[in-house]
PDB file of C-alpha atoms in Angstrom:
ATOM      1  CA  SER R   1     -69.200 -89.940 241.928  1.00 95.00           C
ATOM      2  CA  GLY R   2     -66.893 -92.539 243.183  1.00 96.00           C
ATOM      3  CA  VAL R   3     -68.963 -92.628 246.239  1.00 97.00           C
ATOM      4  CA  ASP R   4     -71.756 -94.375 244.424  1.00 96.00           C
ATOM      5  CA  GLY R   5     -71.704 -98.023 244.380  1.00 95.00           C
ATOM      6  CA  ALA R   6     -68.375 -97.363 246.846  1.00 95.00           C
ATOM      7  CA  THR R   7     -66.612 -96.996 242.858  1.00 96.00           C
ATOM      8  CA  VAL R   8     -64.062 -95.779 244.515  1.00 96.00           C
ATOM      9  CA  GLN R   9     -62.684 -95.712 247.998  1.00 96.00           C
ATOM     10  CA  ALA R  10     -59.942 -92.548 249.287  1.00 96.00           C
ATOM     11  CA  GLU R  11     -57.945 -91.664 252.119  1.00 95.00           C
ATOM     12  CA  PRO R  12     -57.103 -87.794 253.249  1.00 93.00           C
ATOM     13  CA  LEU R  13     -54.352 -86.432 251.719  1.00 89.00           C
ATOM     14  CA  GLN R  14     -52.204 -85.011 254.405  1.00 82.00           C
ATOM     15  CA  PHE R  15     -49.266 -82.222 254.462  1.00 77.00           C
ATOM     16  CA  PRO R  16     -47.063 -81.412 257.198  1.00 71.00           C
ATOM     17  CA  ASP R  17     -46.867 -78.100 256.370  1.00 78.00           C
ATOM     18  CA  PHE R  18     -50.627 -76.996 255.951  1.00 74.00           C
ATOM     19  CA  ASP R  19     -53.975 -78.795 255.369  1.00 72.00           C
ATOM     20  CA  PRO R  20     -55.322 -78.859 252.164  1.00 76.00           C
ATOM     21  CA  GLY R  21     -59.234 -79.659 253.532  1.00 83.00           C
ATOM     22  CA  ARG R  22     -60.792 -82.626 252.563  1.00 91.00           C
ATOM     23  CA  VAL R  23     -58.978 -83.723 249.623  1.00 93.00           C
ATOM     24  CA  GLY R  24     -58.023 -87.138 248.947  1.00 94.00           C
ATOM     25  CA  ARG R  25     -56.266 -89.695 247.105  1.00 93.00           C
ATOM     26  CA  VAL R  26     -57.629 -93.358 245.585  1.00 96.00           C
ATOM     27  CA  PHE R  27     -56.556 -96.166 247.472  1.00 94.00           C
ATOM     28  CA  GLY R  28     -59.068 -98.710 246.745  1.00 95.00           C
ATOM     29  CA  GLY R  29     -62.957 -99.537 245.098  1.00 96.00           C
ATOM     30  CA  ASN R  30     -65.462-101.720 243.600  1.00 97.00           C
ATOM     31  CA  PRO R  31     -65.639-102.306 239.816  1.00 97.00           C
ATOM     32  CA  ASN R  32     -69.042-103.469 239.973  1.00 97.00           C
ATOM     33  CA  LEU R  33     -71.335-100.651 239.322  1.00 97.00           C
ATOM     34  CA  ILE R  34     -69.139 -99.511 236.170  1.00 96.00           C
ATOM     35  CA  ALA R  35     -68.640-102.626 234.752  1.00 95.00           C
ATOM     36  CA  SER R  36     -72.641-103.322 235.201  1.00 96.00           C
ATOM     37  CA  LEU R  37     -73.432 -99.861 233.666  1.00 96.00           C
ATOM     38  CA  ALA R  38     -71.260-100.661 230.859  1.00 94.00           C
ATOM     39  CA  ALA R  39     -72.350-103.916 230.123  1.00 96.00           C
ATOM     40  CA  ARG R  40     -75.591-102.328 229.199  1.00 97.00           C
ATOM     41  CA  GLY R  41     -74.364 -99.812 226.858  1.00 96.00           C
ATOM     42  CA  PHE R  42     -74.538 -96.948 229.244  1.00 96.00           C
ATOM     43  CA  VAL R  43     -71.100 -94.655 229.029  1.00 91.00           C
ATOM     44  CA  PRO R  44     -70.811 -93.463 232.935  1.00 93.00           C
ATOM     45  CA  VAL R  45     -69.874 -90.624 233.424  1.00 93.00           C
ATOM     46  CA  LEU R  46     -67.944 -89.736 237.394  1.00 94.00           C
ATOM     47  CA  ALA R  47     -67.464 -86.487 239.403  1.00 97.00           C
ATOM     48  CA  PRO R  48     -63.989 -86.859 241.280  1.00 97.00           C
ATOM     49  CA  ILE R  49     -65.345 -87.284 244.509  1.00 97.00           C
ATOM     50  CA  ALA R  50     -64.507 -89.911 246.954  1.00 96.00           C
ATOM     51  CA  ALA R  51     -65.469 -91.189 250.234  1.00 94.00           C
ATOM     52  CA  ASP R  52     -63.502 -91.958 253.144  1.00 93.00           C
ATOM     53  CA  SER R  53     -63.808 -95.235 255.572  1.00 92.00           C
ATOM     54  CA  LEU R  54     -65.936 -92.491 257.626  1.00 93.00           C
ATOM     55  CA  GLY R  55     -67.884 -91.805 254.628  1.00 93.00           C
ATOM     56  CA  GLN R  56     -66.912 -87.745 254.534  1.00 94.00           C
ATOM     57  CA  PHE R  57     -66.427 -87.223 250.899  1.00 96.00           C
ATOM     58  CA  LEU R  58     -63.249 -86.192 249.421  1.00 96.00           C
ATOM     59  CA  ASN R  59     -62.384 -84.204 246.405  1.00 96.00           C
ATOM     60  CA  ILE R  60     -59.515 -86.093 244.130  1.00 96.00           C
ATOM     61  CA  ASN R  61     -57.739 -85.033 241.808  1.00 94.00           C
ATOM     62  CA  ALA R  62     -59.408 -85.861 238.151  1.00 95.00           C
ATOM     63  CA  ASP R  63     -56.557 -87.175 236.817  1.00 94.00           C
ATOM     64  CA  SER R  64     -55.361 -89.311 239.950  1.00 95.00           C
ATOM     65  CA  PHE R  65     -58.926 -89.726 240.049  1.00 96.00           C
ATOM     66  CA  ALA R  66     -58.847 -91.531 236.432  1.00 96.00           C
ATOM     67  CA  ALA R  67     -55.548 -93.217 236.854  1.00 95.00           C
ATOM     68  CA  GLY R  68     -57.179 -94.791 240.000  1.00 95.00           C
ATOM     69  CA  LEU R  69     -60.309 -96.337 237.966  1.00 95.00           C
ATOM     70  CA  ALA R  70     -57.987 -97.528 235.606  1.00 95.00           C
ATOM     71  CA  ARG R  71     -56.558 -99.511 238.699  1.00 94.00           C
ATOM     72  CA  ILE R  72     -60.002-100.455 239.674  1.00 96.00           C
ATOM     73  CA  LEU R  73     -61.500-101.611 236.379  1.00 95.00           C
ATOM     74  CA  ASN R  74     -58.388-103.021 234.943  1.00 94.00           C
ATOM     75  CA  ALA R  75     -58.111-100.962 232.277  1.00 93.00           C
ATOM     76  CA  LYS R  76     -56.904-101.807 229.103  1.00 91.00           C
ATOM     77  CA  HIS R  77     -55.984 -97.973 228.411  1.00 89.00           C
ATOM     78  CA  LEU R  78     -56.241 -94.772 230.032  1.00 92.00           C
ATOM     79  CA  ILE R  79     -56.598 -91.617 228.192  1.00 91.00           C
ATOM     80  CA  LEU R  80     -56.131 -88.160 229.787  1.00 93.00           C
ATOM     81  CA  LEU R  81     -57.764 -85.356 228.215  1.00 92.00           C
ATOM     82  CA  SER R  82     -55.715 -82.102 227.652  1.00 92.00           C
ATOM     83  CA  ASP R  83     -56.379 -78.679 226.292  1.00 92.00           C
ATOM     84  CA  VAL R  84     -52.551 -78.996 224.558  1.00 91.00           C
ATOM     85  CA  PRO R  85     -51.648 -81.919 222.078  1.00 92.00           C
ATOM     86  CA  GLY R  86     -49.150 -84.021 224.833  1.00 93.00           C
ATOM     87  CA  VAL R  87     -46.360 -83.374 226.198  1.00 95.00           C
ATOM     88  CA  LEU R  88     -44.643 -80.532 225.240  1.00 93.00           C
ATOM     89  CA  ASP R  89     -41.109 -80.181 225.099  1.00 92.00           C
ATOM     90  CA  GLY R  90     -38.577 -76.917 226.198  1.00 89.00           C
ATOM     91  CA  ASP R  91     -39.597 -75.908 223.186  1.00 92.00           C
ATOM     92  CA  GLY R  92     -43.307 -76.271 222.088  1.00 91.00           C
ATOM     93  CA  LYS R  93     -43.041 -79.490 220.921  1.00 94.00           C
ATOM     94  CA  LYS R  94     -45.127 -82.285 221.633  1.00 94.00           C
ATOM     95  CA  ILE R  95     -42.821 -85.326 222.905  1.00 95.00           C
ATOM     96  CA  GLU R  96     -44.013 -88.761 221.577  1.00 94.00           C
ATOM     97  CA  ARG R  97     -43.039 -90.453 224.734  1.00 95.00           C
ATOM     98  CA  ILE R  98     -42.024 -90.659 228.059  1.00 94.00           C
ATOM     99  CA  GLN R  99     -40.686 -93.627 230.056  1.00 93.00           C
ATOM    100  CA  ALA R 100     -41.135 -93.715 233.341  1.00 88.00           C
ATOM    101  CA  HIS R 101     -36.724 -92.887 234.526  1.00 91.00           C
ATOM    102  CA  GLN R 102     -36.948 -89.418 232.196  1.00 93.00           C
ATOM    103  CA  VAL R 103     -40.037 -87.712 234.268  1.00 89.00           C
ATOM    104  CA  ASP R 104     -37.562 -86.948 237.152  1.00 88.00           C
ATOM    105  CA  ASP R 105     -35.498 -85.266 234.734  1.00 91.00           C
ATOM    106  CA  LEU R 106     -38.282 -83.368 232.965  1.00 92.00           C
ATOM    107  CA  LEU R 107     -39.716 -81.796 236.596  1.00 91.00           C
ATOM    108  CA  LYS R 108     -35.708 -80.478 237.114  1.00 92.00           C
ATOM    109  CA  THR R 109     -35.437 -79.241 234.018  1.00 92.00           C
ATOM    110  CA  GLY R 110     -38.808 -77.282 233.739  1.00 91.00           C
ATOM    111  CA  VAL R 111     -40.155 -78.705 231.071  1.00 91.00           C
ATOM    112  CA  LEU R 112     -43.058 -80.338 233.243  1.00 91.00           C
ATOM    113  CA  ARG R 113     -45.200 -77.823 235.357  1.00 88.00           C
ATOM    114  CA  SER R 114     -48.548 -76.230 236.091  1.00 89.00           C
ATOM    115  CA  GLY R 115     -51.169 -78.545 235.719  1.00 88.00           C
ATOM    116  CA  MET R 116     -48.892 -80.889 233.277  1.00 92.00           C
ATOM    117  CA  ILE R 117     -47.500 -81.856 236.586  1.00 93.00           C
ATOM    118  CA  PRO R 118     -50.337 -84.153 238.061  1.00 92.00           C
ATOM    119  CA  LYS R 119     -51.332 -85.371 234.526  1.00 93.00           C
ATOM    120  CA  VAL R 120     -48.339 -87.246 233.789  1.00 94.00           C
ATOM    121  CA  LYS R 121     -47.687 -88.543 237.746  1.00 92.00           C
ATOM    122  CA  ALA R 122     -51.019 -89.873 236.998  1.00 93.00           C
ATOM    123  CA  ALA R 123     -50.377 -91.686 233.901  1.00 93.00           C
ATOM    124  CA  LEU R 124     -47.310 -93.003 235.124  1.00 93.00           C
ATOM    125  CA  ASP R 125     -48.982 -94.604 238.026  1.00 91.00           C
ATOM    126  CA  ALA R 126     -51.958 -95.834 236.214  1.00 92.00           C
ATOM    127  CA  ALA R 127     -49.126 -97.564 233.465  1.00 92.00           C
ATOM    128  CA  ARG R 128     -46.865 -99.085 236.538  1.00 92.00           C
ATOM    129  CA  GLU R 129     -50.436-100.100 238.702  1.00 90.00           C
ATOM    130  CA  ALA R 130     -53.173-100.841 235.934  1.00 89.00           C
ATOM    131  CA  HIS R 131     -50.415-101.938 233.377  1.00 90.00           C
ATOM    132  CA  CYS R 132     -52.516-100.136 230.778  1.00 90.00           C
ATOM    133  CA  GLU R 133     -51.734 -97.871 228.072  1.00 88.00           C
ATOM    134  CA  VAL R 134     -51.862 -94.480 228.923  1.00 93.00           C
ATOM    135  CA  ASN R 135     -51.858 -91.308 226.389  1.00 92.00           C
ATOM    136  CA  ILE R 136     -51.984 -87.362 227.625  1.00 94.00           C
ATOM    137  CA  ALA R 137     -53.671 -85.934 224.397  1.00 93.00           C
ATOM    138  CA  SER R 138     -55.641 -83.215 223.539  1.00 93.00           C
ATOM    139  CA  TRP R 139     -59.836 -82.901 223.458  1.00 90.00           C
ATOM    140  CA  ASN R 140     -60.082 -80.470 220.407  1.00 90.00           C
ATOM    141  CA  GLU R 141     -58.441 -82.838 218.210  1.00 87.00           C
ATOM    142  CA  ILE R 142     -61.104 -84.343 216.361  1.00 89.00           C
ATOM    143  CA  GLY R 143     -61.334 -88.523 216.213  1.00 90.00           C
ATOM    144  CA  ILE R 144     -58.751 -88.626 219.133  1.00 85.00           C
ATOM    145  CA  LEU R 145     -60.285 -91.561 220.672  1.00 80.00           C
ATOM    146  CA  GLU R 146     -60.854 -93.364 217.374  1.00 87.00           C
ATOM    147  CA  LYS R 147     -57.326 -92.814 216.519  1.00 88.00           C
ATOM    148  CA  ILE R 148     -55.827 -93.823 219.586  1.00 75.00           C
ATOM    149  CA  LEU R 149     -57.861 -97.448 220.042  1.00 77.00           C
ATOM    150  CA  HIS R 150     -57.180 -97.938 216.476  1.00 87.00           C
ATOM    151  CA  GLY R 151     -53.176 -97.714 217.192  1.00 81.00           C
ATOM    152  CA  GLU R 152     -52.751 -94.500 215.726  1.00 85.00           C
ATOM    153  CA  SER R 153     -50.192 -92.819 217.288  1.00 80.00           C
ATOM    154  CA  VAL R 154     -51.396 -89.415 218.933  1.00 86.00           C
ATOM    155  CA  GLY R 155     -50.543 -87.026 222.110  1.00 92.00           C
ATOM    156  CA  THR R 156     -48.133 -88.410 224.485  1.00 94.00           C
ATOM    157  CA  ALA R 157     -47.526 -91.808 225.164  1.00 93.00           C
ATOM    158  CA  ILE R 158     -46.269 -92.479 228.641  1.00 93.00           C
ATOM    159  CA  GLU R 159     -44.879 -95.492 229.589  1.00 90.00           C
ATOM    160  CA  SER R 160     -43.326 -97.368 233.282  1.00 87.00           C
TER     161      SER R 160
END
């Protein structure tokens, strides 16, 4: 998990009208464990759990966790996978690119809804804060990772 090696550091989320429980957001971390594993040929898979300053575990939204990791690792590319081919417009067609200034309009018009809201927000955070390329694409498209890494246009590209 993000707790191991202090890879991900988090703080509790607080809302004025309800207590979300042990839910947090990433604010920093240490890339050394992941870098060490990757240098030895391992592909780390992390559960989106982190610890707060008191060592208490916090559950982190997986997309936000991935965006935080992208920032911590100075990633060049972040791929958020979904069960749809990317962000879909009102007619169900894939949007090729979304720029930061378009996100509010997509929220207001209801194009972004349900689980796609935190996914797009996390993608935008990664694009802005980690300065990396971000794609939202389908996990069930054959060869998706190779296509993205070879510069092919897949899913929806999120730009800051």
